Short mmCIF file of C-alpha atoms in Angstrom, two decimals:
data_model
loop_
_atom_site.label_atom_id
_atom_site.label_comp_id
_atom_site.label_asym_id
_atom_site.label_seq_id
_atom_site.Cartn_x
_atom_site.Cartn_y
_atom_site.Cartn_z
CA MET A 1 129.84 122.11 98.87
CA MET A 2 129.95 118.50 97.70
CA THR A 3 131.12 117.68 94.19
CA THR A 4 128.84 115.67 91.88
CA SER A 5 130.83 112.48 92.51
CA GLN A 6 130.71 113.03 96.29
CA SER A 7 126.95 113.63 96.10
CA VAL A 8 126.42 110.43 94.11
CA ALA A 9 128.55 108.46 96.59
CA PHE A 10 126.60 109.96 99.51
CA ASP A 11 123.27 109.10 97.90
CA ALA A 12 124.43 105.54 97.20
CA GLU A 13 125.60 105.12 100.81
CA LYS A 14 122.30 106.48 102.12
CA GLU A 15 120.35 104.17 99.83
CA ASN A 16 122.33 101.13 100.95
CA MET A 17 121.76 102.00 104.61
CA VAL A 18 118.02 102.39 104.07
CA LEU A 19 117.68 99.20 102.04
CA ASP A 20 119.71 97.18 104.55
CA ALA A 21 117.45 98.43 107.35
CA VAL A 22 114.33 97.58 105.35
CA GLU A 23 115.64 94.09 104.55
CA ARG A 24 116.26 93.42 108.24
CA PHE A 25 112.84 94.77 109.18
CA VAL A 26 111.10 92.67 106.53
CA ASP A 27 112.89 89.49 107.62
CA ARG A 28 112.34 90.10 111.32
CA GLU A 29 108.90 91.70 111.51
CA ILE A 30 106.94 90.86 108.34
CA LYS A 31 108.02 87.45 107.03
CA PRO A 32 107.17 85.47 110.21
CA VAL A 33 103.59 86.83 110.43
CA ALA A 34 102.58 87.57 106.83
CA GLN A 35 100.69 84.34 106.21
CA ARG A 36 98.80 84.46 109.51
CA LEU A 37 97.76 88.11 109.17
CA GLU A 38 96.87 87.63 105.50
CA HIS A 39 94.49 84.75 106.11
CA ALA A 40 93.00 86.49 109.15
CA ASP A 41 92.65 89.71 107.10
CA GLU A 42 94.05 91.46 110.16
CA TRP A 43 95.41 94.99 110.07
CA PRO A 44 99.15 94.69 110.92
CA ALA A 45 99.32 97.10 113.85
CA ASP A 46 102.81 96.05 115.01
CA ILE A 47 104.22 96.28 111.49
CA VAL A 48 102.73 99.75 111.04
CA ALA A 49 104.24 100.84 114.36
CA GLY A 50 107.62 99.53 113.18
CA MET A 51 107.37 101.37 109.87
CA ARG A 52 106.48 104.53 111.72
CA GLU A 53 109.53 104.14 113.96
CA MET A 54 111.74 103.65 110.89
CA GLY A 55 110.36 106.80 109.28
CA LEU A 56 108.89 104.99 106.28
CA PHE A 57 105.76 107.16 106.33
CA GLY A 58 108.10 110.01 105.41
CA CYS A 59 110.04 108.18 102.67
CA ILE A 60 109.76 110.83 99.97
CA ILE A 61 109.06 113.82 102.24
CA ARG A 62 111.99 116.23 102.25
CA GLU A 63 114.27 116.29 105.28
CA GLU A 64 113.42 119.92 106.02
CA TYR A 65 109.88 118.72 106.81
CA GLY A 66 111.01 115.76 108.91
CA GLY A 67 111.05 113.09 106.20
CA LEU A 68 113.76 110.75 104.96
CA GLY A 69 114.06 112.66 101.70
CA LEU A 70 114.48 109.53 99.59
CA SER A 71 114.49 109.70 95.83
CA ALA A 72 111.72 107.93 93.95
CA SER A 73 114.40 105.50 92.75
CA THR A 74 115.28 104.47 96.30
CA TYR A 75 111.65 104.48 97.37
CA ALA A 76 110.80 102.06 94.55
CA LYS A 77 113.47 99.67 95.83
CA VAL A 78 112.03 99.90 99.34
CA VAL A 79 108.59 99.03 97.99
CA GLU A 80 109.94 96.12 95.95
CA ARG A 81 111.60 94.58 98.99
CA ILE A 82 108.47 94.87 101.11
CA ALA A 83 106.16 93.57 98.37
CA ARG A 84 108.41 90.57 97.80
CA VAL A 85 107.31 89.34 101.24
CA TRP A 86 103.81 90.81 101.74
CA MET A 87 102.40 93.19 99.15
CA SER A 88 99.70 94.58 101.44
CA VAL A 89 102.24 96.34 103.66
CA SER A 90 103.60 98.38 100.76
CA GLY A 91 100.07 99.63 100.08
CA ILE A 92 99.81 101.09 103.56
CA ILE A 93 102.56 103.59 102.81
CA ASN A 94 101.76 104.12 99.12
CA SER A 95 98.43 105.92 99.38
CA HIS A 96 99.75 107.92 102.34
CA LEU A 97 102.77 109.10 100.34
CA ILE A 98 100.71 110.06 97.28
CA MET A 99 98.80 112.39 99.60
CA ALA A 100 102.10 113.70 100.99
CA ALA A 101 103.49 114.22 97.48
CA CYS A 102 100.42 116.26 96.52
CA VAL A 103 101.00 118.59 99.46
CA GLN A 104 104.77 118.74 98.99
CA ARG A 105 104.53 119.53 95.27
CA ASN A 106 101.42 121.69 95.19
CA GLY A 107 100.58 122.87 98.70
CA THR A 108 101.18 126.33 100.11
CA GLU A 109 104.17 126.73 102.40
CA ALA A 110 101.78 127.00 105.36
CA GLN A 111 100.22 123.66 104.35
CA ARG A 112 103.64 122.03 104.02
CA GLN A 113 104.71 123.30 107.43
CA HIS A 114 101.46 122.16 109.04
CA PHE A 115 100.96 118.72 107.47
CA LEU A 116 104.24 117.28 106.19
CA PRO A 117 106.03 116.85 109.55
CA ARG A 118 102.95 115.06 110.92
CA PHE A 119 102.74 112.88 107.79
CA ALA A 120 106.45 112.07 108.00
CA SER A 121 106.31 111.02 111.66
CA GLY A 122 103.22 108.90 111.12
CA GLU A 123 101.28 110.98 113.63
CA LEU A 124 98.79 111.52 110.81
CA ARG A 125 98.40 108.61 108.42
CA GLY A 126 95.95 108.22 105.59
CA GLY A 127 95.77 108.36 101.85
CA LEU A 128 94.06 109.48 98.71
CA ALA A 129 90.26 109.52 98.33
CA LEU A 130 89.39 109.54 94.63
CA THR A 131 87.18 106.60 93.62
CA GLU A 132 83.41 106.78 93.97
CA PRO A 133 80.66 104.16 93.48
CA ASP A 134 79.99 105.42 89.94
CA CYS A 135 83.46 106.76 89.19
CA GLY A 136 86.72 104.88 88.93
CA THR A 137 88.96 105.48 85.94
CA ASP A 138 86.94 108.55 84.86
CA LEU A 139 87.94 110.79 87.76
CA GLN A 140 86.33 113.83 86.17
CA ALA A 141 82.96 112.18 86.87
CA VAL A 142 83.27 112.50 90.67
CA ARG A 143 80.07 113.66 92.35
CA THR A 144 81.40 114.59 95.78
CA VAL A 145 80.82 118.34 96.11
CA ALA A 146 82.41 121.04 98.25
CA ARG A 147 80.58 124.38 98.63
CA ARG A 148 82.16 127.47 100.18
CA ASP A 149 80.67 128.63 103.49
CA GLY A 150 82.69 131.48 104.99
CA ASP A 151 86.09 130.25 106.13
CA HIS A 152 85.09 126.63 105.47
CA TYR A 153 83.90 124.35 102.68
CA VAL A 154 81.04 121.90 103.26
CA ILE A 155 81.64 118.50 101.63
CA ASN A 156 78.95 115.96 100.73
CA GLY A 157 79.47 112.67 98.92
CA THR A 158 80.82 109.12 99.13
CA LYS A 159 84.22 107.63 98.29
CA THR A 160 84.85 103.90 97.98
CA TRP A 161 87.76 101.44 97.80
CA ILE A 162 89.88 103.88 99.80
CA SER A 163 93.12 102.38 101.12
CA ASN A 164 93.75 103.02 104.84
CA GLY A 165 90.11 104.14 105.05
CA ILE A 166 89.46 102.73 108.52
CA HIS A 167 92.78 103.12 110.31
CA GLY A 168 93.83 106.34 108.55
CA GLN A 169 93.07 109.72 110.09
CA VAL A 170 93.50 112.09 107.13
CA PHE A 171 92.86 111.98 103.38
CA ALA A 172 93.43 114.06 100.28
CA VAL A 173 89.87 114.21 98.91
CA LEU A 174 89.07 115.06 95.29
CA VAL A 175 85.82 117.02 94.95
CA LYS A 176 83.86 119.28 92.63
CA THR A 177 83.92 122.91 93.74
CA ASP A 178 82.22 123.91 90.47
CA PRO A 179 80.05 121.03 89.18
CA GLU A 180 79.04 123.04 86.09
CA ALA A 181 82.58 123.80 84.89
CA GLN A 182 83.61 122.83 81.36
CA PRO A 183 85.88 121.10 80.75
CA ARG A 184 85.05 119.19 83.92
CA HIS A 185 88.57 119.14 85.38
CA ARG A 186 88.47 122.94 85.83
CA GLY A 187 85.84 122.51 88.50
CA MET A 188 87.83 120.02 90.60
CA SER A 189 89.73 120.73 93.80
CA LEU A 190 91.71 118.75 96.35
CA PHE A 191 91.28 119.11 100.13
CA ILE A 192 93.21 117.66 103.06
CA CYS A 193 90.48 116.33 105.35
CA GLU A 194 90.99 115.02 108.87
CA LYS A 195 88.28 112.73 110.22
CA GLY A 196 85.72 114.43 112.42
CA PRO A 197 81.99 115.16 112.63
CA GLY A 198 80.44 114.49 109.23
CA PHE A 199 83.37 112.38 107.95
CA THR A 200 83.14 108.68 108.72
CA SER A 201 84.29 105.26 107.53
CA THR A 202 81.14 103.21 107.07
CA LYS A 203 82.40 99.73 106.20
CA LYS A 204 85.42 97.61 105.40
CA LEU A 205 85.26 96.11 101.93
CA GLU A 206 86.07 92.40 101.56
CA LYS A 207 88.59 91.49 98.84
CA LEU A 208 89.96 88.44 97.01
CA GLY A 209 93.52 89.34 97.98
CA TYR A 210 95.49 92.35 99.21
CA LYS A 211 94.25 91.58 102.70
CA GLY A 212 95.42 93.14 105.94
CA ILE A 213 95.27 96.66 104.52
CA ASP A 214 91.82 98.17 105.02
CA SER A 215 89.89 99.21 101.93
CA ALA A 216 86.84 101.17 102.99
CA GLU A 217 83.95 103.40 102.06
CA LEU A 218 84.14 107.01 103.27
CA VAL A 219 81.03 109.15 103.70
CA PHE A 220 80.96 112.96 103.89
CA ASP A 221 77.73 114.35 105.32
CA ASN A 222 77.93 118.14 105.62
CA PHE A 223 81.56 117.77 106.62
CA ARG A 224 83.17 121.13 107.28
CA VAL A 225 86.82 121.53 106.25
CA PRO A 226 88.78 124.77 106.69
CA ALA A 227 89.33 126.71 103.47
CA ALA A 228 93.01 126.73 104.48
CA ASN A 229 93.06 122.99 103.65
CA LEU A 230 92.41 123.56 99.94
CA VAL A 231 95.65 122.27 98.41
CA GLY A 232 97.47 125.17 96.79
CA GLY A 233 94.84 127.62 98.01
CA VAL A 234 93.19 127.94 94.57
CA GLU A 235 90.07 126.14 93.33
CA GLY A 236 90.09 124.19 90.08
CA GLN A 237 93.58 122.69 90.39
CA GLY A 238 92.68 119.38 92.02
CA PHE A 239 92.73 117.19 88.94
CA LYS A 240 96.22 118.41 88.03
CA HIS A 241 97.45 117.82 91.59
CA VAL A 242 96.10 114.27 91.60
CA MET A 243 97.59 113.39 88.22
CA GLY A 244 101.02 114.44 89.45
CA GLY A 245 100.58 112.36 92.58
CA LEU A 246 99.50 109.33 90.61
CA GLU A 247 102.84 109.32 88.76
CA LEU A 248 104.46 108.38 92.08
CA GLY A 249 101.60 105.98 92.83
CA ARG A 250 102.09 104.15 89.53
CA ILE A 251 105.81 103.84 90.18
CA ASN A 252 104.89 102.31 93.54
CA VAL A 253 102.44 99.85 91.97
CA ALA A 254 105.04 98.92 89.36
CA ALA A 255 107.62 98.33 92.11
CA ARG A 256 105.12 96.11 93.87
CA GLY A 257 104.75 94.19 90.62
CA VAL A 258 108.51 93.69 90.50
CA GLY A 259 108.45 92.45 94.09
CA VAL A 260 105.68 89.93 93.45
CA ALA A 261 107.21 88.80 90.14
CA ARG A 262 110.57 88.24 91.84
CA ALA A 263 109.00 86.39 94.77
CA CYS A 264 107.24 84.05 92.35
CA LEU A 265 110.50 83.47 90.50
CA GLU A 266 112.62 82.88 93.60
CA GLU A 267 110.18 80.42 95.15
CA SER A 268 109.77 78.60 91.83
CA VAL A 269 113.54 78.26 91.30
CA ALA A 270 113.94 76.86 94.81
CA TYR A 271 110.99 74.47 94.52
CA ALA A 272 112.05 73.26 91.06
CA GLN A 273 115.35 72.06 92.54
CA LEU A 274 113.61 70.12 95.31
CA ARG A 275 110.64 68.60 93.52
CA ARG A 276 111.49 65.43 91.59
CA THR A 277 109.57 63.68 88.83
CA PHE A 278 110.65 60.87 86.54
CA GLY A 279 113.82 60.41 88.55
CA LYS A 280 115.19 63.95 88.45
CA PRO A 281 114.52 67.48 89.77
CA ILE A 282 111.87 69.25 87.71
CA CYS A 283 114.34 72.07 87.01
CA GLU A 284 115.99 69.62 84.61
CA HIS A 285 112.80 69.28 82.57
CA GLN A 286 112.79 71.58 79.57
CA ALA A 287 109.17 72.64 80.12
CA ILE A 288 110.07 74.00 83.57
CA GLN A 289 113.28 75.58 82.31
CA LEU A 290 111.34 77.57 79.71
CA LYS A 291 108.94 78.85 82.37
CA LEU A 292 111.75 79.91 84.70
CA ALA A 293 113.58 81.72 81.90
CA ASP A 294 110.48 83.70 80.94
CA MET A 295 109.73 84.51 84.59
CA ALA A 296 113.26 85.82 85.15
CA THR A 297 113.19 87.91 81.99
CA ARG A 298 109.82 89.47 82.88
CA ALA A 299 110.97 90.34 86.41
CA GLU A 300 114.21 91.94 85.21
CA ALA A 301 112.55 93.90 82.40
CA ALA A 302 109.95 95.17 84.85
CA ARG A 303 112.69 96.29 87.26
CA LEU A 304 114.45 98.26 84.54
CA LEU A 305 111.22 100.00 83.49
CA VAL A 306 110.60 101.00 87.12
CA GLU A 307 114.12 102.41 87.36
CA GLN A 308 113.58 104.44 84.20
CA ALA A 309 110.30 105.89 85.45
CA ALA A 310 111.73 106.69 88.88
CA ARG A 311 114.73 108.49 87.38
CA ALA A 312 112.41 110.63 85.26
CA TYR A 313 110.32 111.46 88.32
CA ASP A 314 113.43 112.39 90.32
CA ALA A 315 114.59 114.67 87.49
CA GLY A 316 111.28 116.55 87.65
CA GLN A 317 110.34 115.47 84.16
CA ARG A 318 106.84 114.65 83.00
CA CYS A 319 106.78 110.88 83.34
CA ASP A 320 103.20 109.71 82.85
CA MET A 321 104.32 107.61 79.87
CA GLU A 322 107.30 106.11 81.70
CA ALA A 323 105.27 105.45 84.85
CA GLY A 324 102.47 104.03 82.72
CA MET A 325 104.84 101.68 80.90
CA ALA A 326 106.37 100.50 84.17
CA LYS A 327 103.00 99.99 85.80
CA LEU A 328 101.56 98.19 82.77
CA PHE A 329 104.46 95.82 82.25
CA ALA A 330 105.33 95.11 85.89
CA SER A 331 101.75 94.39 86.92
CA GLU A 332 101.23 92.03 83.99
CA ALA A 333 104.58 90.40 84.81
CA ALA A 334 103.36 89.79 88.36
CA VAL A 335 100.14 88.20 87.09
CA GLU A 336 101.94 85.97 84.57
CA ASN A 337 104.66 84.96 87.04
CA SER A 338 102.10 84.13 89.70
CA MET A 339 100.27 81.82 87.31
CA GLU A 340 103.50 80.12 86.25
CA ALA A 341 104.59 79.76 89.88
CA LEU A 342 101.28 78.08 90.70
CA ARG A 343 101.73 75.68 87.78
CA ILE A 344 105.31 74.86 88.75
CA HIS A 345 104.25 74.17 92.33
CA GLY A 346 101.28 72.09 91.18
CA ALA A 347 98.84 71.18 93.96
CA TYR A 348 101.16 72.74 96.55
CA GLY A 349 100.78 76.09 94.80
CA TYR A 350 97.03 75.85 95.30
CA SER A 351 97.44 75.24 99.03
CA LYS A 352 96.93 78.03 101.55
CA GLU A 353 100.01 76.79 103.35
CA MET A 354 102.19 78.14 100.55
CA ASN A 355 102.91 81.75 99.61
CA VAL A 356 102.23 81.11 95.93
CA GLU A 357 98.43 81.13 96.27
CA ARG A 358 98.71 84.57 97.91
CA TYR A 359 100.78 85.95 95.05
CA TYR A 360 98.17 84.57 92.66
CA ARG A 361 95.40 86.45 94.51
CA ASP A 362 97.35 89.68 95.04
CA ALA A 363 98.78 90.20 91.56
CA PRO A 364 95.54 91.03 89.65
CA LEU A 365 94.94 94.09 91.83
CA LEU A 366 98.07 95.67 90.37
CA CYS A 367 96.43 95.70 86.93
CA ILE A 368 93.57 97.77 88.38
CA GLY A 369 94.99 100.07 91.07
CA GLU A 370 96.22 103.61 90.27
CA GLY A 371 94.51 103.46 86.87
CA THR A 372 93.69 100.30 84.95
CA ASN A 373 96.16 98.87 82.48
CA GLU A 374 93.76 99.72 79.69
CA LEU A 375 94.06 103.37 80.74
CA GLN A 376 97.86 103.08 80.87
CA ARG A 377 97.86 101.95 77.24
CA LEU A 378 95.84 105.02 76.26
CA ILE A 379 98.22 107.30 78.16
CA ILE A 380 101.27 105.68 76.57
CA SER A 381 99.88 105.93 73.05
CA ALA A 382 98.79 109.56 73.52
CA GLN A 383 102.24 110.51 74.79
CA LEU A 384 103.94 108.67 71.93
CA VAL A 385 102.05 110.83 69.47
CA GLU A 386 102.54 114.05 71.44
CA ARG A 387 106.29 113.46 71.79
CA SER A 388 106.76 112.50 68.13
CA PRO A 389 105.11 115.24 66.02
CA ILE A 390 105.58 115.07 62.27
#
């Protein structure tokens, strides 16, 4: 049996190996094509194949089920490094791994044995289907319904803005199994649904940024799913399962924010040393120096908040407040840094030939995805009160 110090050393060595491999993959396979695929809004098939070969679709899935068994802390660093070059790619694995986390944490052993190895290998890829046309932040308002019919449930409804909706094959779908239940969350259940008759992707949704990854509408028309695919095997637990999964999702979004914030900073520092005005590099102008200092501070503070949230997740602690803080701050840091980077670059920052305009378009999504920042503030304040009784 390894001692604690040996275990820590092993984990650090494993993390370094994974991060080195990811860095090489990003530099070799993503950086040279990111701009072209982004502006073409083209799904990155070769990049996805490479991530599958590296095992990244099994990042947080335990080794016993064929995954890499990474901690949330290491996974967040993987996401940051990918997002620093092209944020869309990190989204392809995020939604997929929230689905996997729901099964790993809450599924029956039969469900884990059946789905997790196929998720980890990338044989089955997909994501989380929560949002509906009239339901975003208020998940308890979902209208998609599943009714029991023998050994199956029959699902009817529509989901929208679903990541991986077109190229994914399987989704964790939040439904109402008891639409009359009060409170509403007691009537919600989560199913693992593979595409088939009655389950289709109807259209790809066009977006301002976050291109390449497909965001789609999913339609369920008398879709029959085996009762064995009800996560945990008990109705009425779906809302709880999803909330646990979203803790990991918010850590992912926060890590993306760190990646974008750092990319904006790094490109701005480099450009400020090259661009000259009034006879000297603009990095010697106080106005630019103040911007760079604030950008660096935001990026570093965001990174530390992500580390704190990831450690809490790894320890099995409730971490909705920590994940909410990280997501709130890191996403806002990405937005602010992208604006400052655009200003530092001037007209060049507004050009499609530069990465900065992409960061400026991508960053606002982080304030919306996995729960708006307004919702994060409500979660944080509620937890502050709950954790500090008088």
